[in-house]
């Protein structure tokens, strides 16, 4: 099996920057690519900050911090580096057309041994793979927010994915210090399917006046030992992202439990997106 040395992360938003952080810390030469130069700069500042916090909390050493930063490079032109990458992890917005365009294009630029991964949180990895020249090299690598703190890596085996690629990604996941879970391609996989059902029901309960957000979250945190309540989690993920995934699962699985409540649509329309906009079910002063 070809050793993975170079990783490109496509999209430097909420997830891409965290994935790049984890990849660089694991020893991979890492390129972080985005079409937007200011997003790239902001992402680098965030990664620098997160690595400094990790040193202050004695999670990593100063040597590890500076080595990780030296392995991380920013690019706006993906074409200039993608042919040298053993692994490409796509983290652009959750839209099938965006993802298919990228997988179609880069599959003609990468070497045949490379692995093409998507960080989609719900879309069909098999459908994404079908747009690629190398469908058997396409796989889901679903990281969680924020990747440098939440260690789960959900590996999604598309209909076309070769077992060799699944094994290679398992090894990469271990090197990235991840807890692994492998699932066959199905809408929402294991994580989002359960998480969205819980999250939508929690919003319905706010809408129906069952309790305020803090109390619903407290029920799950203190009663069910969840580390964070479903409404606070929705704020951290982004309510626009939650809405898109809820709509998608509702369409694909046709189940009532995924249907986004009117309150969620209204909040997104009003720009209340959670932490990133400063307000969601909670008020956030540390805007991400
Ligand atoms: P985001 O909107 O924060 O970031 C997406 C980035 O992609 C933006 O910076 C945008 O400029 C860039 N981009 C768009 N088109 C591009 C292109 N052609 N080439 C390079 N860059 C491009 O999105 P996000 O929240 O980081 O989500 C990214 C993916 O990760 C989605 O599929 C989402 O479902 C998934 N995901 C998100 C979370 C979360 O908590 N936000 C968790 C797990 C998975």
mmCIF file of C-alpha atoms and ligand atoms in Angstrom:
data_model
loop_
_atom_site.group_PDB
_atom_site.id
_atom_site.type_symbol
_atom_site.label_atom_id
_atom_site.label_comp_id
_atom_site.label_asym_id
_atom_site.label_seq_id
_atom_site.Cartn_x
_atom_site.Cartn_y
_atom_site.Cartn_z
ATOM 1 C CA UNK A 1 0.000 0.000 0.000
ATOM 2 C CA UNK A 2 1.325 3.424 -0.991
ATOM 3 C CA UNK A 3 2.342 5.532 2.017
ATOM 4 C CA UNK A 4 0.361 8.737 2.463
ATOM 5 C CA UNK A 5 2.629 11.783 2.867
ATOM 6 C CA UNK A 6 0.871 14.781 1.353
ATOM 7 C CA UNK A 7 -2.654 15.903 2.141
ATOM 8 C CA UNK A 8 -4.729 18.636 0.503
ATOM 9 C CA UNK A 9 -7.797 19.961 2.293
ATOM 10 C CA UNK A 10 -10.194 21.719 -0.075
ATOM 11 C CA UNK A 11 -12.274 24.420 1.630
ATOM 12 C CA UNK A 12 -10.887 26.328 4.616
ATOM 13 C CA UNK A 13 -14.115 27.032 6.475
ATOM 14 C CA UNK A 14 -15.279 25.734 9.859
ATOM 15 C CA UNK A 15 -14.232 22.154 9.098
ATOM 16 C CA UNK A 16 -11.417 22.475 6.573
ATOM 17 C CA UNK A 17 -9.168 24.473 8.871
ATOM 18 C CA UNK A 18 -9.680 21.970 11.724
ATOM 19 C CA UNK A 19 -8.974 19.014 9.443
ATOM 20 C CA UNK A 20 -5.791 20.735 8.213
ATOM 21 C CA UNK A 21 -4.768 21.312 11.842
ATOM 22 C CA UNK A 22 -5.193 17.588 12.626
ATOM 23 C CA UNK A 23 -3.408 16.477 9.434
ATOM 24 C CA UNK A 24 -0.409 18.770 9.971
ATOM 25 C CA UNK A 25 -0.132 17.728 13.616
ATOM 26 C CA UNK A 26 -0.153 14.064 12.531
ATOM 27 C CA UNK A 27 2.945 14.718 10.427
ATOM 28 C CA UNK A 28 1.453 15.124 6.956
ATOM 29 C CA UNK A 29 2.632 17.847 4.609
ATOM 30 C CA UNK A 30 -0.676 19.699 4.401
ATOM 31 C CA UNK A 31 -2.070 22.181 1.916
ATOM 32 C CA UNK A 32 -5.179 24.092 2.859
ATOM 33 C CA UNK A 33 -6.984 25.377 -0.234
ATOM 34 C CA UNK A 34 -9.820 27.850 -0.589
ATOM 35 C CA UNK A 35 -11.121 30.050 -3.369
ATOM 36 C CA UNK A 36 -11.221 32.948 -0.920
ATOM 37 C CA UNK A 37 -7.863 34.429 0.169
ATOM 38 C CA UNK A 38 -9.281 36.197 3.245
ATOM 39 C CA UNK A 39 -10.854 32.928 4.476
ATOM 40 C CA UNK A 40 -7.461 31.261 4.166
ATOM 41 C CA UNK A 41 -5.747 33.947 6.222
ATOM 42 C CA UNK A 42 -8.459 33.815 8.873
ATOM 43 C CA UNK A 43 -8.172 30.028 8.992
ATOM 44 C CA UNK A 44 -4.433 30.154 9.525
ATOM 45 C CA UNK A 45 -4.903 32.596 12.409
ATOM 46 C CA UNK A 46 -7.446 30.196 13.940
ATOM 47 C CA UNK A 47 -5.149 27.181 13.555
ATOM 48 C CA UNK A 48 -2.258 29.153 15.114
ATOM 49 C CA UNK A 49 -4.509 30.106 18.003
ATOM 50 C CA UNK A 50 -5.827 26.556 18.529
ATOM 51 C CA UNK A 51 -2.317 25.091 18.471
ATOM 52 C CA UNK A 52 -1.103 27.701 20.978
ATOM 53 C CA UNK A 53 -4.017 26.831 23.288
ATOM 54 C CA UNK A 54 -3.132 23.132 22.979
ATOM 55 C CA UNK A 55 0.451 23.931 24.082
ATOM 56 C CA UNK A 56 -0.788 26.078 26.988
ATOM 57 C CA UNK A 57 -2.998 23.174 28.117
ATOM 58 C CA UNK A 58 -0.086 20.753 27.732
ATOM 59 C CA UNK A 59 -1.953 18.655 25.149
ATOM 60 C CA UNK A 60 0.970 19.029 22.715
ATOM 61 C CA UNK A 61 4.551 20.268 23.036
ATOM 62 C CA UNK A 62 6.005 23.479 21.634
ATOM 63 C CA UNK A 63 8.063 21.332 19.219
ATOM 64 C CA UNK A 64 4.878 19.670 17.916
ATOM 65 C CA UNK A 65 3.189 23.054 17.507
ATOM 66 C CA UNK A 66 5.959 24.598 15.456
ATOM 67 C CA UNK A 67 6.479 21.420 13.394
ATOM 68 C CA UNK A 68 2.748 21.300 12.576
ATOM 69 C CA UNK A 69 2.772 24.944 11.467
ATOM 70 C CA UNK A 70 5.840 24.395 9.315
ATOM 71 C CA UNK A 71 3.993 21.576 7.513
ATOM 72 C CA UNK A 72 0.912 23.685 6.769
ATOM 73 C CA UNK A 73 0.703 25.749 3.579
ATOM 74 C CA UNK A 74 -2.120 27.845 2.141
ATOM 75 C CA UNK A 75 -3.105 27.796 -1.539
ATOM 76 C CA UNK A 76 -5.781 29.479 -3.603
ATOM 77 C CA UNK A 77 -4.870 27.527 -6.725
ATOM 78 C CA UNK A 78 -5.582 23.868 -6.022
ATOM 79 C CA UNK A 79 -4.428 22.921 -9.535
ATOM 80 C CA UNK A 80 -0.872 23.877 -8.617
ATOM 81 C CA UNK A 81 -0.497 21.181 -5.930
ATOM 82 C CA UNK A 82 -3.147 18.503 -6.353
ATOM 83 C CA UNK A 83 -1.091 16.229 -8.619
ATOM 84 C CA UNK A 84 1.406 15.679 -5.768
ATOM 85 C CA UNK A 85 -1.210 14.793 -3.123
ATOM 86 C CA UNK A 86 -1.727 11.258 -1.826
ATOM 87 C CA UNK A 87 -4.956 12.251 -0.088
ATOM 88 C CA UNK A 88 -7.420 15.026 -0.894
ATOM 89 C CA UNK A 89 -10.092 15.829 1.698
ATOM 90 C CA UNK A 90 -12.931 17.979 0.363
ATOM 91 C CA UNK A 91 -14.700 20.272 2.857
ATOM 92 C CA UNK A 92 -16.659 22.733 0.701
ATOM 93 C CA UNK A 93 -20.330 23.616 1.428
ATOM 94 C CA UNK A 94 -22.854 20.797 1.644
ATOM 95 C CA UNK A 95 -24.053 20.871 -1.981
ATOM 96 C CA UNK A 96 -23.942 17.890 -4.325
ATOM 97 C CA UNK A 97 -23.237 20.069 -7.391
ATOM 98 C CA UNK A 98 -20.192 21.700 -5.723
ATOM 99 C CA UNK A 99 -18.826 18.362 -4.606
ATOM 100 C CA UNK A 100 -19.388 16.593 -7.918
ATOM 101 C CA UNK A 101 -17.716 19.428 -9.797
ATOM 102 C CA UNK A 102 -14.620 19.184 -7.566
ATOM 103 C CA UNK A 103 -14.391 15.365 -7.644
ATOM 104 C CA UNK A 104 -14.878 15.322 -11.388
ATOM 105 C CA UNK A 105 -12.190 17.940 -11.968
ATOM 106 C CA UNK A 106 -9.503 16.822 -9.534
ATOM 107 C CA UNK A 107 -9.834 13.127 -10.414
ATOM 108 C CA UNK A 108 -8.224 14.028 -13.758
ATOM 109 C CA UNK A 109 -5.338 15.812 -12.023
ATOM 110 C CA UNK A 110 -4.381 13.430 -9.200
ATOM 111 C CA UNK A 111 -2.167 10.360 -9.442
ATOM 112 C CA UNK A 112 -3.980 7.012 -9.734
ATOM 113 C CA UNK A 113 -2.874 5.906 -6.237
ATOM 114 C CA UNK A 114 -4.365 8.944 -4.485
ATOM 115 C CA UNK A 115 -7.403 8.808 -2.217
ATOM 116 C CA UNK A 116 -10.253 11.282 -2.699
ATOM 117 C CA UNK A 117 -12.254 11.844 0.478
ATOM 118 C CA UNK A 118 -15.317 13.936 1.220
ATOM 119 C CA UNK A 119 -16.196 15.409 4.594
ATOM 120 C CA UNK A 120 -19.897 15.528 3.719
ATOM 121 C CA UNK A 121 -22.128 15.161 6.763
ATOM 122 C CA UNK A 122 -25.081 13.646 4.898
ATOM 123 C CA UNK A 123 -24.805 13.481 1.105
ATOM 124 C CA UNK A 124 -24.444 10.207 -0.797
ATOM 125 C CA UNK A 125 -20.739 9.392 -1.102
ATOM 126 C CA UNK A 126 -21.586 6.949 -3.919
ATOM 127 C CA UNK A 127 -23.218 9.789 -5.874
ATOM 128 C CA UNK A 128 -20.168 11.985 -5.284
ATOM 129 C CA UNK A 129 -17.901 9.075 -6.351
ATOM 130 C CA UNK A 130 -19.857 8.624 -9.582
ATOM 131 C CA UNK A 131 -18.614 12.022 -10.800
ATOM 132 C CA UNK A 132 -14.978 10.935 -10.389
ATOM 133 C CA UNK A 133 -12.596 9.293 -12.839
ATOM 134 C CA UNK A 134 -11.461 7.056 -9.947
ATOM 135 C CA UNK A 135 -14.702 6.077 -8.124
ATOM 136 C CA UNK A 136 -13.035 3.169 -6.294
ATOM 137 C CA UNK A 137 -10.587 5.675 -4.707
ATOM 138 C CA UNK A 138 -13.433 7.843 -3.292
ATOM 139 C CA UNK A 139 -14.478 7.515 0.358
ATOM 140 C CA UNK A 140 -16.172 9.520 3.114
ATOM 141 C CA UNK A 141 -13.977 10.892 5.915
ATOM 142 C CA UNK A 142 -16.477 12.592 8.180
ATOM 143 C CA UNK A 143 -14.730 14.667 10.851
ATOM 144 C CA UNK A 144 -16.557 16.352 13.696
ATOM 145 C CA UNK A 145 -16.587 19.944 14.820
ATOM 146 C CA UNK A 146 -14.049 21.007 15.975
ATOM 147 C CA UNK A 147 -11.773 18.259 14.624
ATOM 148 C CA UNK A 148 -8.877 19.098 16.948
ATOM 149 C CA UNK A 149 -11.103 18.402 19.963
ATOM 150 C CA UNK A 150 -13.631 15.799 18.789
ATOM 151 C CA UNK A 151 -11.819 12.648 17.809
ATOM 152 C CA UNK A 152 -14.488 10.667 15.985
ATOM 153 C CA UNK A 153 -13.801 9.882 12.331
ATOM 154 C CA UNK A 154 -16.758 8.296 10.559
ATOM 155 C CA UNK A 155 -15.457 6.410 7.531
ATOM 156 C CA UNK A 156 -18.087 5.986 4.830
ATOM 157 C CA UNK A 157 -17.684 3.173 2.344
ATOM 158 C CA UNK A 158 -19.350 4.158 -0.945
ATOM 159 C CA UNK A 159 -20.760 1.422 -3.196
ATOM 160 C CA UNK A 160 -17.641 1.789 -5.373
ATOM 161 C CA UNK A 161 -14.944 2.173 -2.653
ATOM 162 C CA UNK A 162 -12.249 -0.508 -2.743
ATOM 163 C CA UNK A 163 -11.424 -2.334 0.500
ATOM 164 C CA UNK A 164 -7.794 -1.288 0.027
ATOM 165 C CA UNK A 165 -8.869 2.355 0.283
ATOM 166 C CA UNK A 166 -10.959 1.631 3.405
ATOM 167 C CA UNK A 167 -7.902 0.018 5.018
ATOM 168 C CA UNK A 168 -5.623 2.894 4.002
ATOM 169 C CA UNK A 169 -8.033 5.432 5.500
ATOM 170 C CA UNK A 170 -8.256 3.410 8.714
ATOM 171 C CA UNK A 171 -4.452 3.692 8.993
ATOM 172 C CA UNK A 172 -4.556 7.418 8.276
ATOM 173 C CA UNK A 173 -7.295 7.827 10.899
ATOM 174 C CA UNK A 174 -5.191 6.046 13.513
ATOM 175 C CA UNK A 175 -2.204 8.274 12.675
ATOM 176 C CA UNK A 176 -4.483 11.300 13.046
ATOM 177 C CA UNK A 177 -5.362 10.058 16.554
ATOM 178 C CA UNK A 178 -9.009 9.392 15.662
ATOM 179 C CA UNK A 179 -11.625 7.062 17.082
ATOM 180 C CA UNK A 180 -12.890 5.168 14.040
ATOM 181 C CA UNK A 181 -16.307 4.015 12.976
ATOM 182 C CA UNK A 182 -16.987 2.505 9.525
ATOM 183 C CA UNK A 183 -20.419 2.666 7.945
ATOM 184 C CA UNK A 184 -21.917 1.797 4.559
ATOM 185 C CA UNK A 185 -23.181 4.711 2.485
ATOM 186 C CA UNK A 186 -26.717 5.614 3.595
ATOM 187 C CA UNK A 187 -28.276 9.084 4.077
ATOM 188 C CA UNK A 188 -26.903 10.745 7.216
ATOM 189 C CA UNK A 189 -24.644 7.719 7.923
ATOM 190 C CA UNK A 190 -24.724 6.700 11.601
ATOM 191 C CA UNK A 191 -23.895 10.054 13.196
ATOM 192 C CA UNK A 192 -26.003 12.682 11.410
ATOM 193 C CA UNK A 193 -29.037 10.398 11.090
ATOM 194 C CA UNK A 194 -29.298 10.006 14.864
ATOM 195 C CA UNK A 195 -28.028 13.488 15.674
ATOM 196 C CA UNK A 196 -30.436 15.285 13.329
ATOM 197 C CA UNK A 197 -33.455 13.298 14.596
ATOM 198 C CA UNK A 198 -32.591 14.413 18.141
ATOM 199 C CA UNK A 199 -31.756 17.981 17.097
ATOM 200 C CA UNK A 200 -34.996 18.523 15.135
ATOM 201 C CA UNK A 201 -37.102 17.117 17.981
ATOM 202 C CA UNK A 202 -35.373 19.457 20.446
ATOM 203 C CA UNK A 203 -36.243 22.454 18.218
ATOM 204 C CA UNK A 204 -39.862 21.229 17.935
ATOM 205 C CA UNK A 205 -39.992 21.183 21.738
ATOM 206 C CA UNK A 206 -38.822 24.828 21.922
ATOM 207 C CA UNK A 207 -41.411 25.705 19.256
ATOM 208 C CA UNK A 208 -44.189 23.978 21.224
ATOM 209 C CA UNK A 209 -43.156 25.718 24.457
ATOM 210 C CA UNK A 210 -42.288 22.468 26.242
ATOM 211 C CA UNK A 211 -39.211 24.104 27.806
ATOM 212 C CA UNK A 212 -36.525 26.693 27.064
ATOM 213 C CA UNK A 213 -33.328 25.669 25.232
ATOM 214 C CA UNK A 214 -31.222 25.564 28.409
ATOM 215 C CA UNK A 215 -33.597 23.102 30.081
ATOM 216 C CA UNK A 216 -33.917 20.814 27.069
ATOM 217 C CA UNK A 217 -30.122 20.705 26.805
ATOM 218 C CA UNK A 218 -29.825 20.098 30.568
ATOM 219 C CA UNK A 219 -32.096 17.038 30.223
ATOM 220 C CA UNK A 220 -29.684 15.437 27.751
ATOM 221 C CA UNK A 221 -26.475 16.549 29.472
ATOM 222 C CA UNK A 222 -27.380 15.593 33.034
ATOM 223 C CA UNK A 223 -29.921 12.863 32.376
ATOM 224 C CA UNK A 224 -28.392 11.115 29.381
ATOM 225 C CA UNK A 225 -24.736 12.043 29.917
ATOM 226 C CA UNK A 226 -24.372 13.799 26.553
ATOM 227 C CA UNK A 227 -21.352 16.121 26.736
ATOM 228 C CA UNK A 228 -23.402 18.901 25.131
ATOM 229 C CA UNK A 229 -27.139 19.428 24.564
ATOM 230 C CA UNK A 230 -28.680 19.170 21.052
ATOM 231 C CA UNK A 231 -29.565 22.883 20.838
ATOM 232 C CA UNK A 232 -26.159 24.141 21.896
ATOM 233 C CA UNK A 233 -24.618 21.657 19.460
ATOM 234 C CA UNK A 234 -26.839 23.002 16.663
ATOM 235 C CA UNK A 235 -25.569 26.511 17.433
ATOM 236 C CA UNK A 236 -21.959 25.313 17.198
ATOM 237 C CA UNK A 237 -22.485 23.405 13.950
ATOM 238 C CA UNK A 238 -24.463 26.265 12.342
ATOM 239 C CA UNK A 239 -28.272 26.286 12.096
ATOM 240 C CA UNK A 240 -28.070 26.726 8.302
ATOM 241 C CA UNK A 241 -26.020 23.514 8.107
ATOM 242 C CA UNK A 242 -28.533 21.699 10.387
ATOM 243 C CA UNK A 243 -31.424 22.912 8.215
ATOM 244 C CA UNK A 244 -29.762 21.713 5.008
ATOM 245 C CA UNK A 245 -29.061 18.276 6.477
ATOM 246 C CA UNK A 246 -32.603 18.010 7.926
ATOM 247 C CA UNK A 247 -34.143 18.849 4.536
ATOM 248 C CA UNK A 248 -31.890 16.344 2.812
ATOM 249 C CA UNK A 249 -32.654 13.472 5.212
ATOM 250 C CA UNK A 250 -36.370 14.263 5.047
ATOM 251 C CA UNK A 251 -36.234 14.028 1.256
ATOM 252 C CA UNK A 252 -34.084 10.894 1.150
ATOM 253 C CA UNK A 253 -35.588 8.919 4.007
ATOM 254 C CA UNK A 254 -39.078 10.460 3.965
ATOM 255 C CA UNK A 255 -39.343 10.367 7.727
ATOM 256 C CA UNK A 256 -41.215 12.905 9.858
ATOM 257 C CA UNK A 257 -38.529 12.933 12.557
ATOM 258 C CA UNK A 258 -36.103 14.715 10.210
ATOM 259 C CA UNK A 259 -38.529 17.439 9.026
ATOM 260 C CA UNK A 260 -37.077 20.851 10.019
ATOM 261 C CA UNK A 261 -39.549 22.780 12.223
ATOM 262 C CA UNK A 262 -40.791 26.200 11.039
ATOM 263 C CA UNK A 263 -38.879 27.823 13.914
ATOM 264 C CA UNK A 264 -35.569 26.607 12.443
ATOM 265 C CA UNK A 265 -36.406 27.981 8.989
ATOM 266 C CA UNK A 266 -37.407 31.305 10.507
ATOM 267 C CA UNK A 267 -34.197 31.603 12.548
ATOM 268 C CA UNK A 268 -32.032 30.844 9.500
ATOM 269 C CA UNK A 269 -34.001 33.360 7.385
ATOM 270 C CA UNK A 270 -33.373 35.987 10.099
ATOM 271 C CA UNK A 271 -29.628 35.243 10.027
ATOM 272 C CA UNK A 272 -29.660 33.577 13.454
ATOM 273 C CA UNK A 273 -27.190 30.854 12.542
ATOM 274 C CA UNK A 274 -25.748 30.106 15.978
ATOM 275 C CA UNK A 275 -22.212 30.808 17.096
ATOM 276 C CA UNK A 276 -20.924 32.031 13.741
ATOM 277 C CA UNK A 277 -23.511 34.844 13.569
ATOM 278 C CA UNK A 278 -23.527 35.595 17.318
ATOM 279 C CA UNK A 279 -27.061 34.317 17.972
ATOM 280 C CA UNK A 280 -28.993 31.071 17.678
ATOM 281 C CA UNK A 281 -30.689 29.300 20.559
ATOM 282 C CA UNK A 282 -28.012 31.011 22.672
ATOM 283 C CA UNK A 283 -26.222 34.361 22.491
ATOM 284 C CA UNK A 284 -22.543 33.996 21.530
ATOM 285 C CA UNK A 285 -20.002 36.708 22.183
ATOM 286 C CA UNK A 286 -16.947 34.818 20.827
ATOM 287 C CA UNK A 287 -18.014 34.845 17.181
ATOM 288 C CA UNK A 288 -16.262 32.142 15.137
HETATM 289 P P1 LIG B 1 -18.016 26.453 5.453
HETATM 290 O O1 LIG B 1 -19.064 27.171 4.688
HETATM 291 O O2 LIG B 1 -17.604 26.963 6.799
HETATM 292 O O3 LIG B 1 -16.671 26.355 4.573
HETATM 293 C C1 LIG B 1 -16.666 25.980 3.227
HETATM 294 C C2 LIG B 1 -15.482 26.652 2.541
HETATM 295 O O4 LIG B 1 -15.355 26.116 1.226
HETATM 296 C C3 LIG B 1 -15.605 28.172 2.383
HETATM 297 O O5 LIG B 1 -14.493 28.796 3.002
HETATM 298 C C4 LIG B 1 -15.615 28.385 0.847
HETATM 299 O O6 LIG B 1 -14.921 29.569 0.470
HETATM 300 C C5 LIG B 1 -14.871 27.155 0.379
HETATM 301 N N1 LIG B 1 -15.118 26.770 -1.005
HETATM 302 C C6 LIG B 1 -16.288 26.775 -1.704
HETATM 303 N N2 LIG B 1 -16.090 26.303 -2.944
HETATM 304 C C7 LIG B 1 -14.780 25.982 -3.053
HETATM 305 C C8 LIG B 1 -13.957 25.439 -4.089
HETATM 306 N N3 LIG B 1 -14.466 25.137 -5.283
HETATM 307 N N4 LIG B 1 -12.649 25.241 -3.829
HETATM 308 C C9 LIG B 1 -12.115 25.549 -2.630
HETATM 309 N N5 LIG B 1 -12.842 26.066 -1.599
HETATM 310 C C10 LIG B 1 -14.156 26.280 -1.817
HETATM 311 O O7 LIG B 1 -18.505 24.925 5.556
HETATM 312 P P2 LIG B 1 -18.214 23.849 6.716
HETATM 313 O O8 LIG B 1 -19.170 24.051 7.842
HETATM 314 O O9 LIG B 1 -16.748 23.805 6.983
HETATM 315 O O10 LIG B 1 -18.679 22.510 5.975
HETATM 316 C C11 LIG B 1 -17.899 21.914 4.979
HETATM 317 C C12 LIG B 1 -18.336 20.477 4.795
HETATM 318 O O11 LIG B 1 -18.151 19.775 6.027
HETATM 319 C C13 LIG B 1 -19.820 20.307 4.431
HETATM 320 O O12 LIG B 1 -19.965 19.215 3.580
HETATM 321 C C14 LIG B 1 -20.477 20.036 5.784
HETATM 322 O O13 LIG B 1 -21.684 19.310 5.687
HETATM 323 C C15 LIG B 1 -19.384 19.194 6.447
HETATM 324 N N6 LIG B 1 -19.394 19.167 7.901
HETATM 325 C C16 LIG B 1 -19.657 20.313 8.611
HETATM 326 C C17 LIG B 1 -19.639 20.266 10.006
HETATM 327 C C18 LIG B 1 -19.878 21.509 10.845
HETATM 328 O O14 LIG B 1 -20.002 21.391 12.075
HETATM 329 N N7 LIG B 1 -19.943 22.704 10.253
HETATM 330 C C19 LIG B 1 -19.337 19.056 10.669
HETATM 331 C C20 LIG B 1 -19.034 17.920 9.908
HETATM 332 C C21 LIG B 1 -19.068 17.985 8.523
#
